[in-house]
PDB file of C-alpha atoms in Angstrom:
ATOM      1  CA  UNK E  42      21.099 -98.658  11.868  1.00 47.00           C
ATOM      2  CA  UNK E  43      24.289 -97.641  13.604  1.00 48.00           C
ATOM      3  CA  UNK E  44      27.169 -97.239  10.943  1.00 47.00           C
ATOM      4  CA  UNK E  45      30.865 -97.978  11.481  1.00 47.00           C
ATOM      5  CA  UNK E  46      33.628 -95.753  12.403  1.00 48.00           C
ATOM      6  CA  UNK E  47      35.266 -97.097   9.247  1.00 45.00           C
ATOM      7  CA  UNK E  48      32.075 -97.138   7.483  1.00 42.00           C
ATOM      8  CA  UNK E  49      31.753 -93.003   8.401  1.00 44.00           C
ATOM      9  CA  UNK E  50      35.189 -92.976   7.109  1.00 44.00           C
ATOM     10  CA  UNK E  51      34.735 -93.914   3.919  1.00 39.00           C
ATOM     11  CA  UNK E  52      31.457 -92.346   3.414  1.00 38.00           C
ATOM     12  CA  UNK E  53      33.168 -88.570   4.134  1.00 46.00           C
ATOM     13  CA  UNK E  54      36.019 -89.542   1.898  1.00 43.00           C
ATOM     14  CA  UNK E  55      33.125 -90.346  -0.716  1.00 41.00           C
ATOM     15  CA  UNK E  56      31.784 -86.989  -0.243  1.00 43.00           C
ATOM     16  CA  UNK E  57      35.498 -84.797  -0.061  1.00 48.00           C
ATOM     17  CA  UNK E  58      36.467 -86.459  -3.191  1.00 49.00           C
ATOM     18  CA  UNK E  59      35.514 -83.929  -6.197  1.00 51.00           C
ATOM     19  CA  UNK E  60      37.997 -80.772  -4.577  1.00 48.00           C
ATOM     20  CA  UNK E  61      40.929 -82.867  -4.181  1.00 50.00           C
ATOM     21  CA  UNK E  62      40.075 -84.318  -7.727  1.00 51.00           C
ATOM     22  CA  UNK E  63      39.900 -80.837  -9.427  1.00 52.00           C
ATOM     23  CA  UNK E  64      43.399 -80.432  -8.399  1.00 54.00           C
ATOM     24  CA  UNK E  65      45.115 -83.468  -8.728  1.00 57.00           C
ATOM     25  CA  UNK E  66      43.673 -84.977 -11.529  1.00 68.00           C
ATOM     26  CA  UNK E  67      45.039 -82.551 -14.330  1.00 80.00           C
ATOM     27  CA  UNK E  68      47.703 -84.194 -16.617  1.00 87.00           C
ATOM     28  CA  UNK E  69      49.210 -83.993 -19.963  1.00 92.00           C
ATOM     29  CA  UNK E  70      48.534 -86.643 -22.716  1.00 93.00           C
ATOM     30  CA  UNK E  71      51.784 -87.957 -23.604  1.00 95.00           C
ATOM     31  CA  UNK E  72      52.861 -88.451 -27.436  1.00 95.00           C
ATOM     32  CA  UNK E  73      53.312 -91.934 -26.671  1.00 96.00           C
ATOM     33  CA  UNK E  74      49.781 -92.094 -25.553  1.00 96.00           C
ATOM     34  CA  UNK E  75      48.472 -91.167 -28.607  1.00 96.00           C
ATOM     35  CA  UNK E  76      50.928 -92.863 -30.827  1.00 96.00           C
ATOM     36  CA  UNK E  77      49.501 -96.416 -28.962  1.00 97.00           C
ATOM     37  CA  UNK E  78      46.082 -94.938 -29.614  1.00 97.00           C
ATOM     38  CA  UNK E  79      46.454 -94.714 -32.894  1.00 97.00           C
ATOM     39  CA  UNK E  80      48.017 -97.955 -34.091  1.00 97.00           C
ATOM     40  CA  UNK E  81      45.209 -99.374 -32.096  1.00 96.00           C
ATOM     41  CA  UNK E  82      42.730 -97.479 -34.401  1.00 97.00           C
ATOM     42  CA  UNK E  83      44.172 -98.307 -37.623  1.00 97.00           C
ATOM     43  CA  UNK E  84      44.452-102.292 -36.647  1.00 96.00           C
ATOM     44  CA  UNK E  85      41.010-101.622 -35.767  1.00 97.00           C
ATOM     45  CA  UNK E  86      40.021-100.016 -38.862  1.00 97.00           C
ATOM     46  CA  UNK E  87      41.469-102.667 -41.079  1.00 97.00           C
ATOM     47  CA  UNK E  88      39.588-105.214 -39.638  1.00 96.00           C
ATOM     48  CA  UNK E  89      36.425-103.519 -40.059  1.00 96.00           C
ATOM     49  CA  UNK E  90      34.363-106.028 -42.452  1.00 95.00           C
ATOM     50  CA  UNK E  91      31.158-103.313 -42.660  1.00 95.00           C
ATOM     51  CA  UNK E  92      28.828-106.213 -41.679  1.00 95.00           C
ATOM     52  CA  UNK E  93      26.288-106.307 -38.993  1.00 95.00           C
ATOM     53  CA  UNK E  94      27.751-107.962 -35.593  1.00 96.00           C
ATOM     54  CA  UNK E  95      24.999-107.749 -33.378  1.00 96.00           C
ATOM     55  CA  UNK E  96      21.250-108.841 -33.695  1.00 95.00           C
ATOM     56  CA  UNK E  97      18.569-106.506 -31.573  1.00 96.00           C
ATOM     57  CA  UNK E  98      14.994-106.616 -31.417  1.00 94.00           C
ATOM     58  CA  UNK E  99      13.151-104.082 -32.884  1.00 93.00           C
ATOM     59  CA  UNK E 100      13.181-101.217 -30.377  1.00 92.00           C
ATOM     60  CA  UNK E 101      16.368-102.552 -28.736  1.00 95.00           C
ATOM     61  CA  UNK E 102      19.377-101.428 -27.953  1.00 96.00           C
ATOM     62  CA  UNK E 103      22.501-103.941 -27.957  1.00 97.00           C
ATOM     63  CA  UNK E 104      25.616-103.170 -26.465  1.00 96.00           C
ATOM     64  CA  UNK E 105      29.321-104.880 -25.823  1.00 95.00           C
ATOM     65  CA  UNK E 106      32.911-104.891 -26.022  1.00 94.00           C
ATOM     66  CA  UNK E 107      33.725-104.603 -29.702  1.00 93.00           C
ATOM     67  CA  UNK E 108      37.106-106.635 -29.608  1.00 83.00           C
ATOM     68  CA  UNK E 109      36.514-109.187 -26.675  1.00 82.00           C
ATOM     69  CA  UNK E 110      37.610-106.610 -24.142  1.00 85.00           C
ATOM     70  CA  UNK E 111      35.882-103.093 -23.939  1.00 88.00           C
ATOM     71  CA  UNK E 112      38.939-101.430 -21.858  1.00 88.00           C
ATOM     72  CA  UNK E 113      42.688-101.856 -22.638  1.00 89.00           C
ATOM     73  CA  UNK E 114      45.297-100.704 -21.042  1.00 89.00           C
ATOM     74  CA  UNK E 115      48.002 -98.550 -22.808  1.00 92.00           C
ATOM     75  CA  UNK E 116      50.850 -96.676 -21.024  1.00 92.00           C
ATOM     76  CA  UNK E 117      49.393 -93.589 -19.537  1.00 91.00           C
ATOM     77  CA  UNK E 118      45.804 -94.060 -20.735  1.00 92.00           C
ATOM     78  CA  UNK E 119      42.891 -96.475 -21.238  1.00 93.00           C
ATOM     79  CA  UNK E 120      41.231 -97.382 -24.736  1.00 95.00           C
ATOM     80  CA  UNK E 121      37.589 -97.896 -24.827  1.00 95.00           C
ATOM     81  CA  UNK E 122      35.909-100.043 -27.072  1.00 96.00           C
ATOM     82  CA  UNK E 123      32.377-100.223 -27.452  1.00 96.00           C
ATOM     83  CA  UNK E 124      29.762-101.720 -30.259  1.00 97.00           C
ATOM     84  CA  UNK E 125      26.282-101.200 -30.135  1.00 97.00           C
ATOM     85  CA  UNK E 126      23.254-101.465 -32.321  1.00 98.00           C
ATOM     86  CA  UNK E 127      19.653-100.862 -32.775  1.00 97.00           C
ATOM     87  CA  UNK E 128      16.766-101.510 -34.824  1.00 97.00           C
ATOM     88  CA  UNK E 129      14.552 -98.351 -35.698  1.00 97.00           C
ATOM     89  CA  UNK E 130      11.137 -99.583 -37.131  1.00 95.00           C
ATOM     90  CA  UNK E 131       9.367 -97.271 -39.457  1.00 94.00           C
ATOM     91  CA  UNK E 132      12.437 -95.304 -40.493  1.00 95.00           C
ATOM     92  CA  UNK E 133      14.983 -95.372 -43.444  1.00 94.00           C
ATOM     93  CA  UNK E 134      18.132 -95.286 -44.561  1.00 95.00           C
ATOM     94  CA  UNK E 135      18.019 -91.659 -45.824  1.00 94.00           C
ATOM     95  CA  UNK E 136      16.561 -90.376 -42.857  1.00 95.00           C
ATOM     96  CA  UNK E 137      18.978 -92.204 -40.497  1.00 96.00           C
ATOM     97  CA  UNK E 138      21.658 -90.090 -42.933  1.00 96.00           C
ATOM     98  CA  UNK E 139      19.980 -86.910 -42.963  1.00 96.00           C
ATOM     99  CA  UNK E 140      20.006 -87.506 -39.020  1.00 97.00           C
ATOM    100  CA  UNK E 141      23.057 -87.911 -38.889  1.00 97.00           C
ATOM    101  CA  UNK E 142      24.183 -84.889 -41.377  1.00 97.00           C
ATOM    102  CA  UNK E 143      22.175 -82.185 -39.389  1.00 97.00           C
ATOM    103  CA  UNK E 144      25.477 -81.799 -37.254  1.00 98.00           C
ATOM    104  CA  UNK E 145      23.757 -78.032 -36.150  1.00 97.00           C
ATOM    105  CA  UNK E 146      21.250 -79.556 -34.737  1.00 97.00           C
ATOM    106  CA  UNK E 147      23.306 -82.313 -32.533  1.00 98.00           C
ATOM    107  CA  UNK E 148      22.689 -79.910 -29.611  1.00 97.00           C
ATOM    108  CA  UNK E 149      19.250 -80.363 -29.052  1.00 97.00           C
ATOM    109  CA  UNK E 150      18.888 -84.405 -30.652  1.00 96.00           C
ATOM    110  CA  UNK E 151      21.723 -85.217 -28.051  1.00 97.00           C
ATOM    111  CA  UNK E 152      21.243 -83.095 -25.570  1.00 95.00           C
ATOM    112  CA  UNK E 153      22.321 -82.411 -22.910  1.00 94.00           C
ATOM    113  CA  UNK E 154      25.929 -84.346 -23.774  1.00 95.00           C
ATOM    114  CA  UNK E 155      25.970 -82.112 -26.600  1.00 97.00           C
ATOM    115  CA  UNK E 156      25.986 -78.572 -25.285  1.00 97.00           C
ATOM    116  CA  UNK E 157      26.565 -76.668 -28.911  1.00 98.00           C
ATOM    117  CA  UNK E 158      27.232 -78.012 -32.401  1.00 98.00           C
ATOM    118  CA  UNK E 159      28.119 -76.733 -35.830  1.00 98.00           C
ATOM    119  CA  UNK E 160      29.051 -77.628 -39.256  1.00 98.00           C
ATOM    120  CA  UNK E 161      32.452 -76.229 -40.254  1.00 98.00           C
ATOM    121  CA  UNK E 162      33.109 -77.636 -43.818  1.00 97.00           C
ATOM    122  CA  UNK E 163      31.307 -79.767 -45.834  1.00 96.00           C
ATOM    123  CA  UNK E 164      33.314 -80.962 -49.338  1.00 96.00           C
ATOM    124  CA  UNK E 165      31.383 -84.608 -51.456  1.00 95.00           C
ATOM    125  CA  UNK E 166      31.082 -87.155 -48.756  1.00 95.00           C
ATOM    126  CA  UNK E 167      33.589 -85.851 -46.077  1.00 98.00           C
ATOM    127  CA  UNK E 168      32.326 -83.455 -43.324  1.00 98.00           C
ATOM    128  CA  UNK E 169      33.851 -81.597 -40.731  1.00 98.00           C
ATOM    129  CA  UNK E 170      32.082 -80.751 -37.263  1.00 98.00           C
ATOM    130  CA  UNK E 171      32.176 -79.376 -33.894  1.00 98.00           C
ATOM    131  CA  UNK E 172      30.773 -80.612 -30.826  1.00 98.00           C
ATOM    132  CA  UNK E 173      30.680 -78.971 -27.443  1.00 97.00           C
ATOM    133  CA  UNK E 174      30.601 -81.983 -25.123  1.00 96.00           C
ATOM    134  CA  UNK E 175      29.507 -82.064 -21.180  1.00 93.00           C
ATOM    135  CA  UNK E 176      30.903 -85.395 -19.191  1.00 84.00           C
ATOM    136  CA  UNK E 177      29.181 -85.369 -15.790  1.00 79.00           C
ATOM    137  CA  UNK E 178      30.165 -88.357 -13.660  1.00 69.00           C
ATOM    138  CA  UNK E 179      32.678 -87.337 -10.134  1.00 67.00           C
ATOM    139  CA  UNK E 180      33.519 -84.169 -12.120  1.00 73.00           C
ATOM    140  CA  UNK E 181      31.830 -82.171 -14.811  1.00 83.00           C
ATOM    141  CA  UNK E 182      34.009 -81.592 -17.502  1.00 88.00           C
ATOM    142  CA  UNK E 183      33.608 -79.763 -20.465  1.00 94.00           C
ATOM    143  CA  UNK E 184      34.949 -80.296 -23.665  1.00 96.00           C
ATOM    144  CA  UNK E 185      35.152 -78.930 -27.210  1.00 97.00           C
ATOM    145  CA  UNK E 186      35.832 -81.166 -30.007  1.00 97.00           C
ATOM    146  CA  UNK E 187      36.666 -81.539 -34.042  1.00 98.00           C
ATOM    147  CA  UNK E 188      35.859 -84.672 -36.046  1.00 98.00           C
ATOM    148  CA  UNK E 189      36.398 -85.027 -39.978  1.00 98.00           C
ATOM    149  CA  UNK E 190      33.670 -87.178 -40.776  1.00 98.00           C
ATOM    150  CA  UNK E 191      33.655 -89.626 -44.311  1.00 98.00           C
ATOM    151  CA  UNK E 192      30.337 -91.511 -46.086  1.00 97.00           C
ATOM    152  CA  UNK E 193      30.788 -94.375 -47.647  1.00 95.00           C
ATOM    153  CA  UNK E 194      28.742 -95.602 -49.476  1.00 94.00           C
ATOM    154  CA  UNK E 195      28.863-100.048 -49.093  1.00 94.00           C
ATOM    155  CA  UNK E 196      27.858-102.476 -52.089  1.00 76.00           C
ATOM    156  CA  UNK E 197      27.323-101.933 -55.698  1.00 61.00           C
ATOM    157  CA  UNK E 198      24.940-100.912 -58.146  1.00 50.00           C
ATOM    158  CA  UNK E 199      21.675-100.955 -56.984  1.00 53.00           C
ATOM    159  CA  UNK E 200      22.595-101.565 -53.253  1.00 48.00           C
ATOM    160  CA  UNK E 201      25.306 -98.671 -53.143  1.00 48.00           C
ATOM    161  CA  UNK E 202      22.521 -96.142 -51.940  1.00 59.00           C
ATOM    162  CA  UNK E 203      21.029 -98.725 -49.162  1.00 87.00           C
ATOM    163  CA  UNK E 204      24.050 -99.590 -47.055  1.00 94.00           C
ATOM    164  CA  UNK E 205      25.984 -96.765 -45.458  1.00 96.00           C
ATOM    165  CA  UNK E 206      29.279 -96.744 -43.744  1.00 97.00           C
ATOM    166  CA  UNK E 207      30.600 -93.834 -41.822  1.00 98.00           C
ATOM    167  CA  UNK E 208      33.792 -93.409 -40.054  1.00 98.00           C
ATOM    168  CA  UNK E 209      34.161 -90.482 -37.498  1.00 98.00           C
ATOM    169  CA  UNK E 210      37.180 -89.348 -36.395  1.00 98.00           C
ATOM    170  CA  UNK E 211      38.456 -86.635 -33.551  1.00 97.00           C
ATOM    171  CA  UNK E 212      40.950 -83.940 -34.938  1.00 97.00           C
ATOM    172  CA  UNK E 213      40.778 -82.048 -31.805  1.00 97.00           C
ATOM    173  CA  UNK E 214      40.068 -82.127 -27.966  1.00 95.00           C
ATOM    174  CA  UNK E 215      40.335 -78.965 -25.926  1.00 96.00           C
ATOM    175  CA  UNK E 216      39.477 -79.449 -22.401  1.00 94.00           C
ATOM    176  CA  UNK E 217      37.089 -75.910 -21.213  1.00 95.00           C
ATOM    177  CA  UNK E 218      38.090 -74.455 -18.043  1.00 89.00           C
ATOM    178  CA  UNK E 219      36.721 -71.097 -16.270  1.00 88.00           C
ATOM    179  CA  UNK E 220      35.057 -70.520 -20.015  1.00 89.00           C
ATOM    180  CA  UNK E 221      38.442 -70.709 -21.109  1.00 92.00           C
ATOM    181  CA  UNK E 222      40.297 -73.548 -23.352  1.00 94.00           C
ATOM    182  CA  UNK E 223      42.907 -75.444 -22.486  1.00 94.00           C
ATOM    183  CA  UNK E 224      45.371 -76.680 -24.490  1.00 94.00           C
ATOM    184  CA  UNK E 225      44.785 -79.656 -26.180  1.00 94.00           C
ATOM    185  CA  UNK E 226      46.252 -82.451 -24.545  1.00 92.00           C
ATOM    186  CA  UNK E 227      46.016 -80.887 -20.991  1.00 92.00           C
ATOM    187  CA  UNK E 228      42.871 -81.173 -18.589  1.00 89.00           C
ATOM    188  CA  UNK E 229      41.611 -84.072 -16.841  1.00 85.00           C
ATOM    189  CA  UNK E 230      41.915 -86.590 -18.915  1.00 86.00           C
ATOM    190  CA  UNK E 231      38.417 -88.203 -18.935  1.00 85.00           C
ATOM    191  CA  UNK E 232      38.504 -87.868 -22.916  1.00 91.00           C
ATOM    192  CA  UNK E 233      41.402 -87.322 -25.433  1.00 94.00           C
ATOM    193  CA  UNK E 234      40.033 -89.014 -28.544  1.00 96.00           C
ATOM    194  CA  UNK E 235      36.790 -89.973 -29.572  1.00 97.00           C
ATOM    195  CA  UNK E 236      35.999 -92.138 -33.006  1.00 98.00           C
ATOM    196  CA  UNK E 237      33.039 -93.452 -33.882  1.00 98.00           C
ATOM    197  CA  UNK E 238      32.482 -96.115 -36.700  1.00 98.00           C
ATOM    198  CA  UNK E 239      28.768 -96.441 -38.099  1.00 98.00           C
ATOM    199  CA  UNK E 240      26.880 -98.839 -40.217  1.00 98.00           C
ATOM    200  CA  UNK E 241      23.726 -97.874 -41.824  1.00 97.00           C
ATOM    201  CA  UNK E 242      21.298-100.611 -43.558  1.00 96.00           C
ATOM    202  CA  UNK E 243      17.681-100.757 -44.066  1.00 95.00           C
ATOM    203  CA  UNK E 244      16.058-103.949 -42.592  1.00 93.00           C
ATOM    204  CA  UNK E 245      11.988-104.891 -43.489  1.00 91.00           C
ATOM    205  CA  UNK E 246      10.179-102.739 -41.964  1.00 89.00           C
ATOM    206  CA  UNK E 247      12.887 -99.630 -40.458  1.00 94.00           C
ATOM    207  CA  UNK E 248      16.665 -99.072 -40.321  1.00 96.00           C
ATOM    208  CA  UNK E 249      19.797-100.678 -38.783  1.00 97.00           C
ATOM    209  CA  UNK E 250      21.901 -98.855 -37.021  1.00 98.00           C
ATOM    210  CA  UNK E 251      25.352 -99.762 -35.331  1.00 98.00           C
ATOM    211  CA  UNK E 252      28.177 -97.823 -33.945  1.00 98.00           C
ATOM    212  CA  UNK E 253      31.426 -99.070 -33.060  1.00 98.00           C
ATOM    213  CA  UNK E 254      33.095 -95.879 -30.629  1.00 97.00           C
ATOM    214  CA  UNK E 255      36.754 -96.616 -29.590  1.00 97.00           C
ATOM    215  CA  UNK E 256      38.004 -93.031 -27.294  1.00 96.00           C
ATOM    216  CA  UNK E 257      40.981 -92.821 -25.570  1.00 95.00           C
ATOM    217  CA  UNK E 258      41.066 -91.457 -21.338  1.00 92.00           C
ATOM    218  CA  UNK E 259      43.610 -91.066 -19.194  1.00 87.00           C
ATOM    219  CA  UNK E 260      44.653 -93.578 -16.720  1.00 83.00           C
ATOM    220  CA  UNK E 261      44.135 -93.379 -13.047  1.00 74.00           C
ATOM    221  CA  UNK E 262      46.573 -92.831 -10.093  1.00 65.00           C
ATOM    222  CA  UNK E 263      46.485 -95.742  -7.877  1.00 66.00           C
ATOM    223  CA  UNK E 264      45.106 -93.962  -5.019  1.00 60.00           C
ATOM    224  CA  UNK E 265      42.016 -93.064  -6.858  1.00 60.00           C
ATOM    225  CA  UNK E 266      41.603 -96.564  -8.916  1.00 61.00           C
ATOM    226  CA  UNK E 267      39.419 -98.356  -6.440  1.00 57.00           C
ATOM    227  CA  UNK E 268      36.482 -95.326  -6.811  1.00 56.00           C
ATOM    228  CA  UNK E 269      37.420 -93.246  -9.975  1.00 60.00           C
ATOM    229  CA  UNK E 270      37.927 -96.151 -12.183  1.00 64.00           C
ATOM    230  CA  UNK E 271      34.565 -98.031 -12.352  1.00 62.00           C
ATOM    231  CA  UNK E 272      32.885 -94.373 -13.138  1.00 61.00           C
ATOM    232  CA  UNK E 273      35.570 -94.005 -15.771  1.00 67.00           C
ATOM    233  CA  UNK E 274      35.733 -96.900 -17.856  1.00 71.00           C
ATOM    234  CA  UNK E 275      31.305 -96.669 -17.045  1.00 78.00           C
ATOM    235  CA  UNK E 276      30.969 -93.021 -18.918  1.00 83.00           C
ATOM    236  CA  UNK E 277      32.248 -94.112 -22.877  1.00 89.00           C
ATOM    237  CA  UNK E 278      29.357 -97.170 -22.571  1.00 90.00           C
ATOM    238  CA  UNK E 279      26.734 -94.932 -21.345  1.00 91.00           C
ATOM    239  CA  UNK E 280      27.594 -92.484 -23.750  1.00 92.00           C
ATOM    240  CA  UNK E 281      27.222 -94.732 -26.607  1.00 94.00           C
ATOM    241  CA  UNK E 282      24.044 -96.211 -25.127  1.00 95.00           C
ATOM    242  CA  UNK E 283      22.769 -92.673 -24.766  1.00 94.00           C
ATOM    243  CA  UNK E 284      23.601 -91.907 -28.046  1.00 96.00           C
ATOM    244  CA  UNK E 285      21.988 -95.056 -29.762  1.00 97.00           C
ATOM    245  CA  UNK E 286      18.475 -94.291 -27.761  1.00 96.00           C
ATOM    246  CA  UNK E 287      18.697 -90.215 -28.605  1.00 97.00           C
ATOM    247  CA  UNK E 288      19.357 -91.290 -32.337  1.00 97.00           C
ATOM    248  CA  UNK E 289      16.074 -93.747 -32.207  1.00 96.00           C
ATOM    249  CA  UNK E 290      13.954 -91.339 -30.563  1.00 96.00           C
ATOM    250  CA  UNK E 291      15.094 -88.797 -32.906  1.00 96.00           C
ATOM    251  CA  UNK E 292      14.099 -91.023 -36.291  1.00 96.00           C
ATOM    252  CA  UNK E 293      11.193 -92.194 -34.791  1.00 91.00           C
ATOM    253  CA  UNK E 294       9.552 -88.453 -33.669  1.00 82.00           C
ATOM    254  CA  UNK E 295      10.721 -88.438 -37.859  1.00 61.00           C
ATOM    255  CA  UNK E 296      13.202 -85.208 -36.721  1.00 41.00           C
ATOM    256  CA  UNK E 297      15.154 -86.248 -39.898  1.00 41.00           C
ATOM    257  CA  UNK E 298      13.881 -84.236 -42.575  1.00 46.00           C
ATOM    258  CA  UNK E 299      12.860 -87.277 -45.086  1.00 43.00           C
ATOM    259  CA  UNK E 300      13.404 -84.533 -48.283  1.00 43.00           C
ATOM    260  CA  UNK E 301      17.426 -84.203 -47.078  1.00 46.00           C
ATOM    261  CA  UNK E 302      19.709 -85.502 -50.316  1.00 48.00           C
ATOM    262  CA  UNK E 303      22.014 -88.276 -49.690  1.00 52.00           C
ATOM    263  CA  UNK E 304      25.972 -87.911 -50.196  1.00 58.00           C
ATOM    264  CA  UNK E 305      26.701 -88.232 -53.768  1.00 50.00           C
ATOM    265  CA  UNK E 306      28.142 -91.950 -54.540  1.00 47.00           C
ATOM    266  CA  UNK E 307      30.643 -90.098 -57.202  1.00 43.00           C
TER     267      UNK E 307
END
């Protein structure tokens, strides 16, 4: 079937796109940027009731905007906004936590969007980790991050060790260039901040699991909105589908270590 001239057009632009991109998509993220992102987290995180908001079928994985739109607008940059859940059947509460504690072994469970990973600190209930992260979409960009990470324990008494909350936050974004780090703040773009909220609570018969991820990107120049910004907004909800499915597979192949101690609820 013969194609267009403007059909061709389009097509070569389509396939010129990622040189011109390297070079005239690197930007600064401007304090104002992250000032809007962060009021938006903490009205976020005061709302956060710690109770299950979506219902999947065993095996599932649920996903949607978290606050009746997954992408807002802010001067400068986009906020993403995802929720998504799963039920794990067979698997517990302490495994899902030991899972989630083995932060040196995040490069192979979530591979290959986590290239290398490392616990720095570890103090009670509060954890501090790195992540080496790979986007792939247009570009591939590569990205090393920070996140102080708290456990909270949910309920009382008897019911404090069976419901788990845990709230992960970015202290750091460095955009990797040439095997060399940017300064923070300067690259691409495609991620700035990354938080991630999880609930943890055992259900008959395996585990709930649901993760609320709000990140902060860049915005996108005009000229590029009509093809860049479907695969941008795309990439933080296939990430956090990705990430639900990796953490499944991972506590149902039982890669948690079922012996692994539990945060202390002091």
């Amino acid at each position: 079937m013969a194609r267009s001239p403007a059909g061709l057009f389009w097509i070569c632009l389509l396939l010129a796109l990622p040189a011109p991109l390297a070079a005239q998509f690197m930007v600064r993220l401007a304090p104002r940027t992250d000032r809007q992102f962060t009021a938006y987290q903490q009205a976020a995180e005061a709302k956060m009731d710690w109770q299950a908001q979506l219902s999947p079928a065993p095996g599932e994985v649920l996903i949607a905007a978290a606050a009746g739109t997954a992408v807002s607008g802010v001067e400068g940059g986009m906020i993403h906004d995802w929720r998504a859940a799963t039920l794990v059947p067979g698997a517990s509460v302490a495994q899902a936590l030991a899972l989630l504690q083995d932060y040196a072994n995040y490069k192979r469970i979530y591979a290959p969007e986590v290239a290398d990973s490392k616990l720095l600190s570890h103090q009670g209930n509060t954890y501090r980790a790195y992540l080496r992260l790979i986007k792939k979409k247009v570009l591939t960009v590569v990205l090393d991050s920070e996140y102080e990470v708290e456990y909270r324990p949910l309920g009382n008494g008897r019911e404090t060790r069976n419901r788990w909350a845990i709230l992960s936050r970015s202290t750091r974004f460095a955009e990797v260039s040439n095997g060399q780090e940017l300064p923070p703040g300067t690259g691409h773009g495609f991620l700035w901040r990354l938080n991630s909220y999880w609930l943890i609570e055992p259900r008959e018969g395996g585990v709930y699991l649901e993760c609320r991820s709000i990140s902060l990107s860049r915005d996108i120049p005009q000229v590029f909105e009509w093809i860049i910004k479907p695969m941008v907004t795309s990439v933080p909800r296939e990430s956090l589908r990705g990430l639900m499915n990796a953490t499944a597979h991972a506590l149902k192949d039982q890669h948690a270590p079922v012996s692994r101690q539990e945060p202390s609820t002091r």
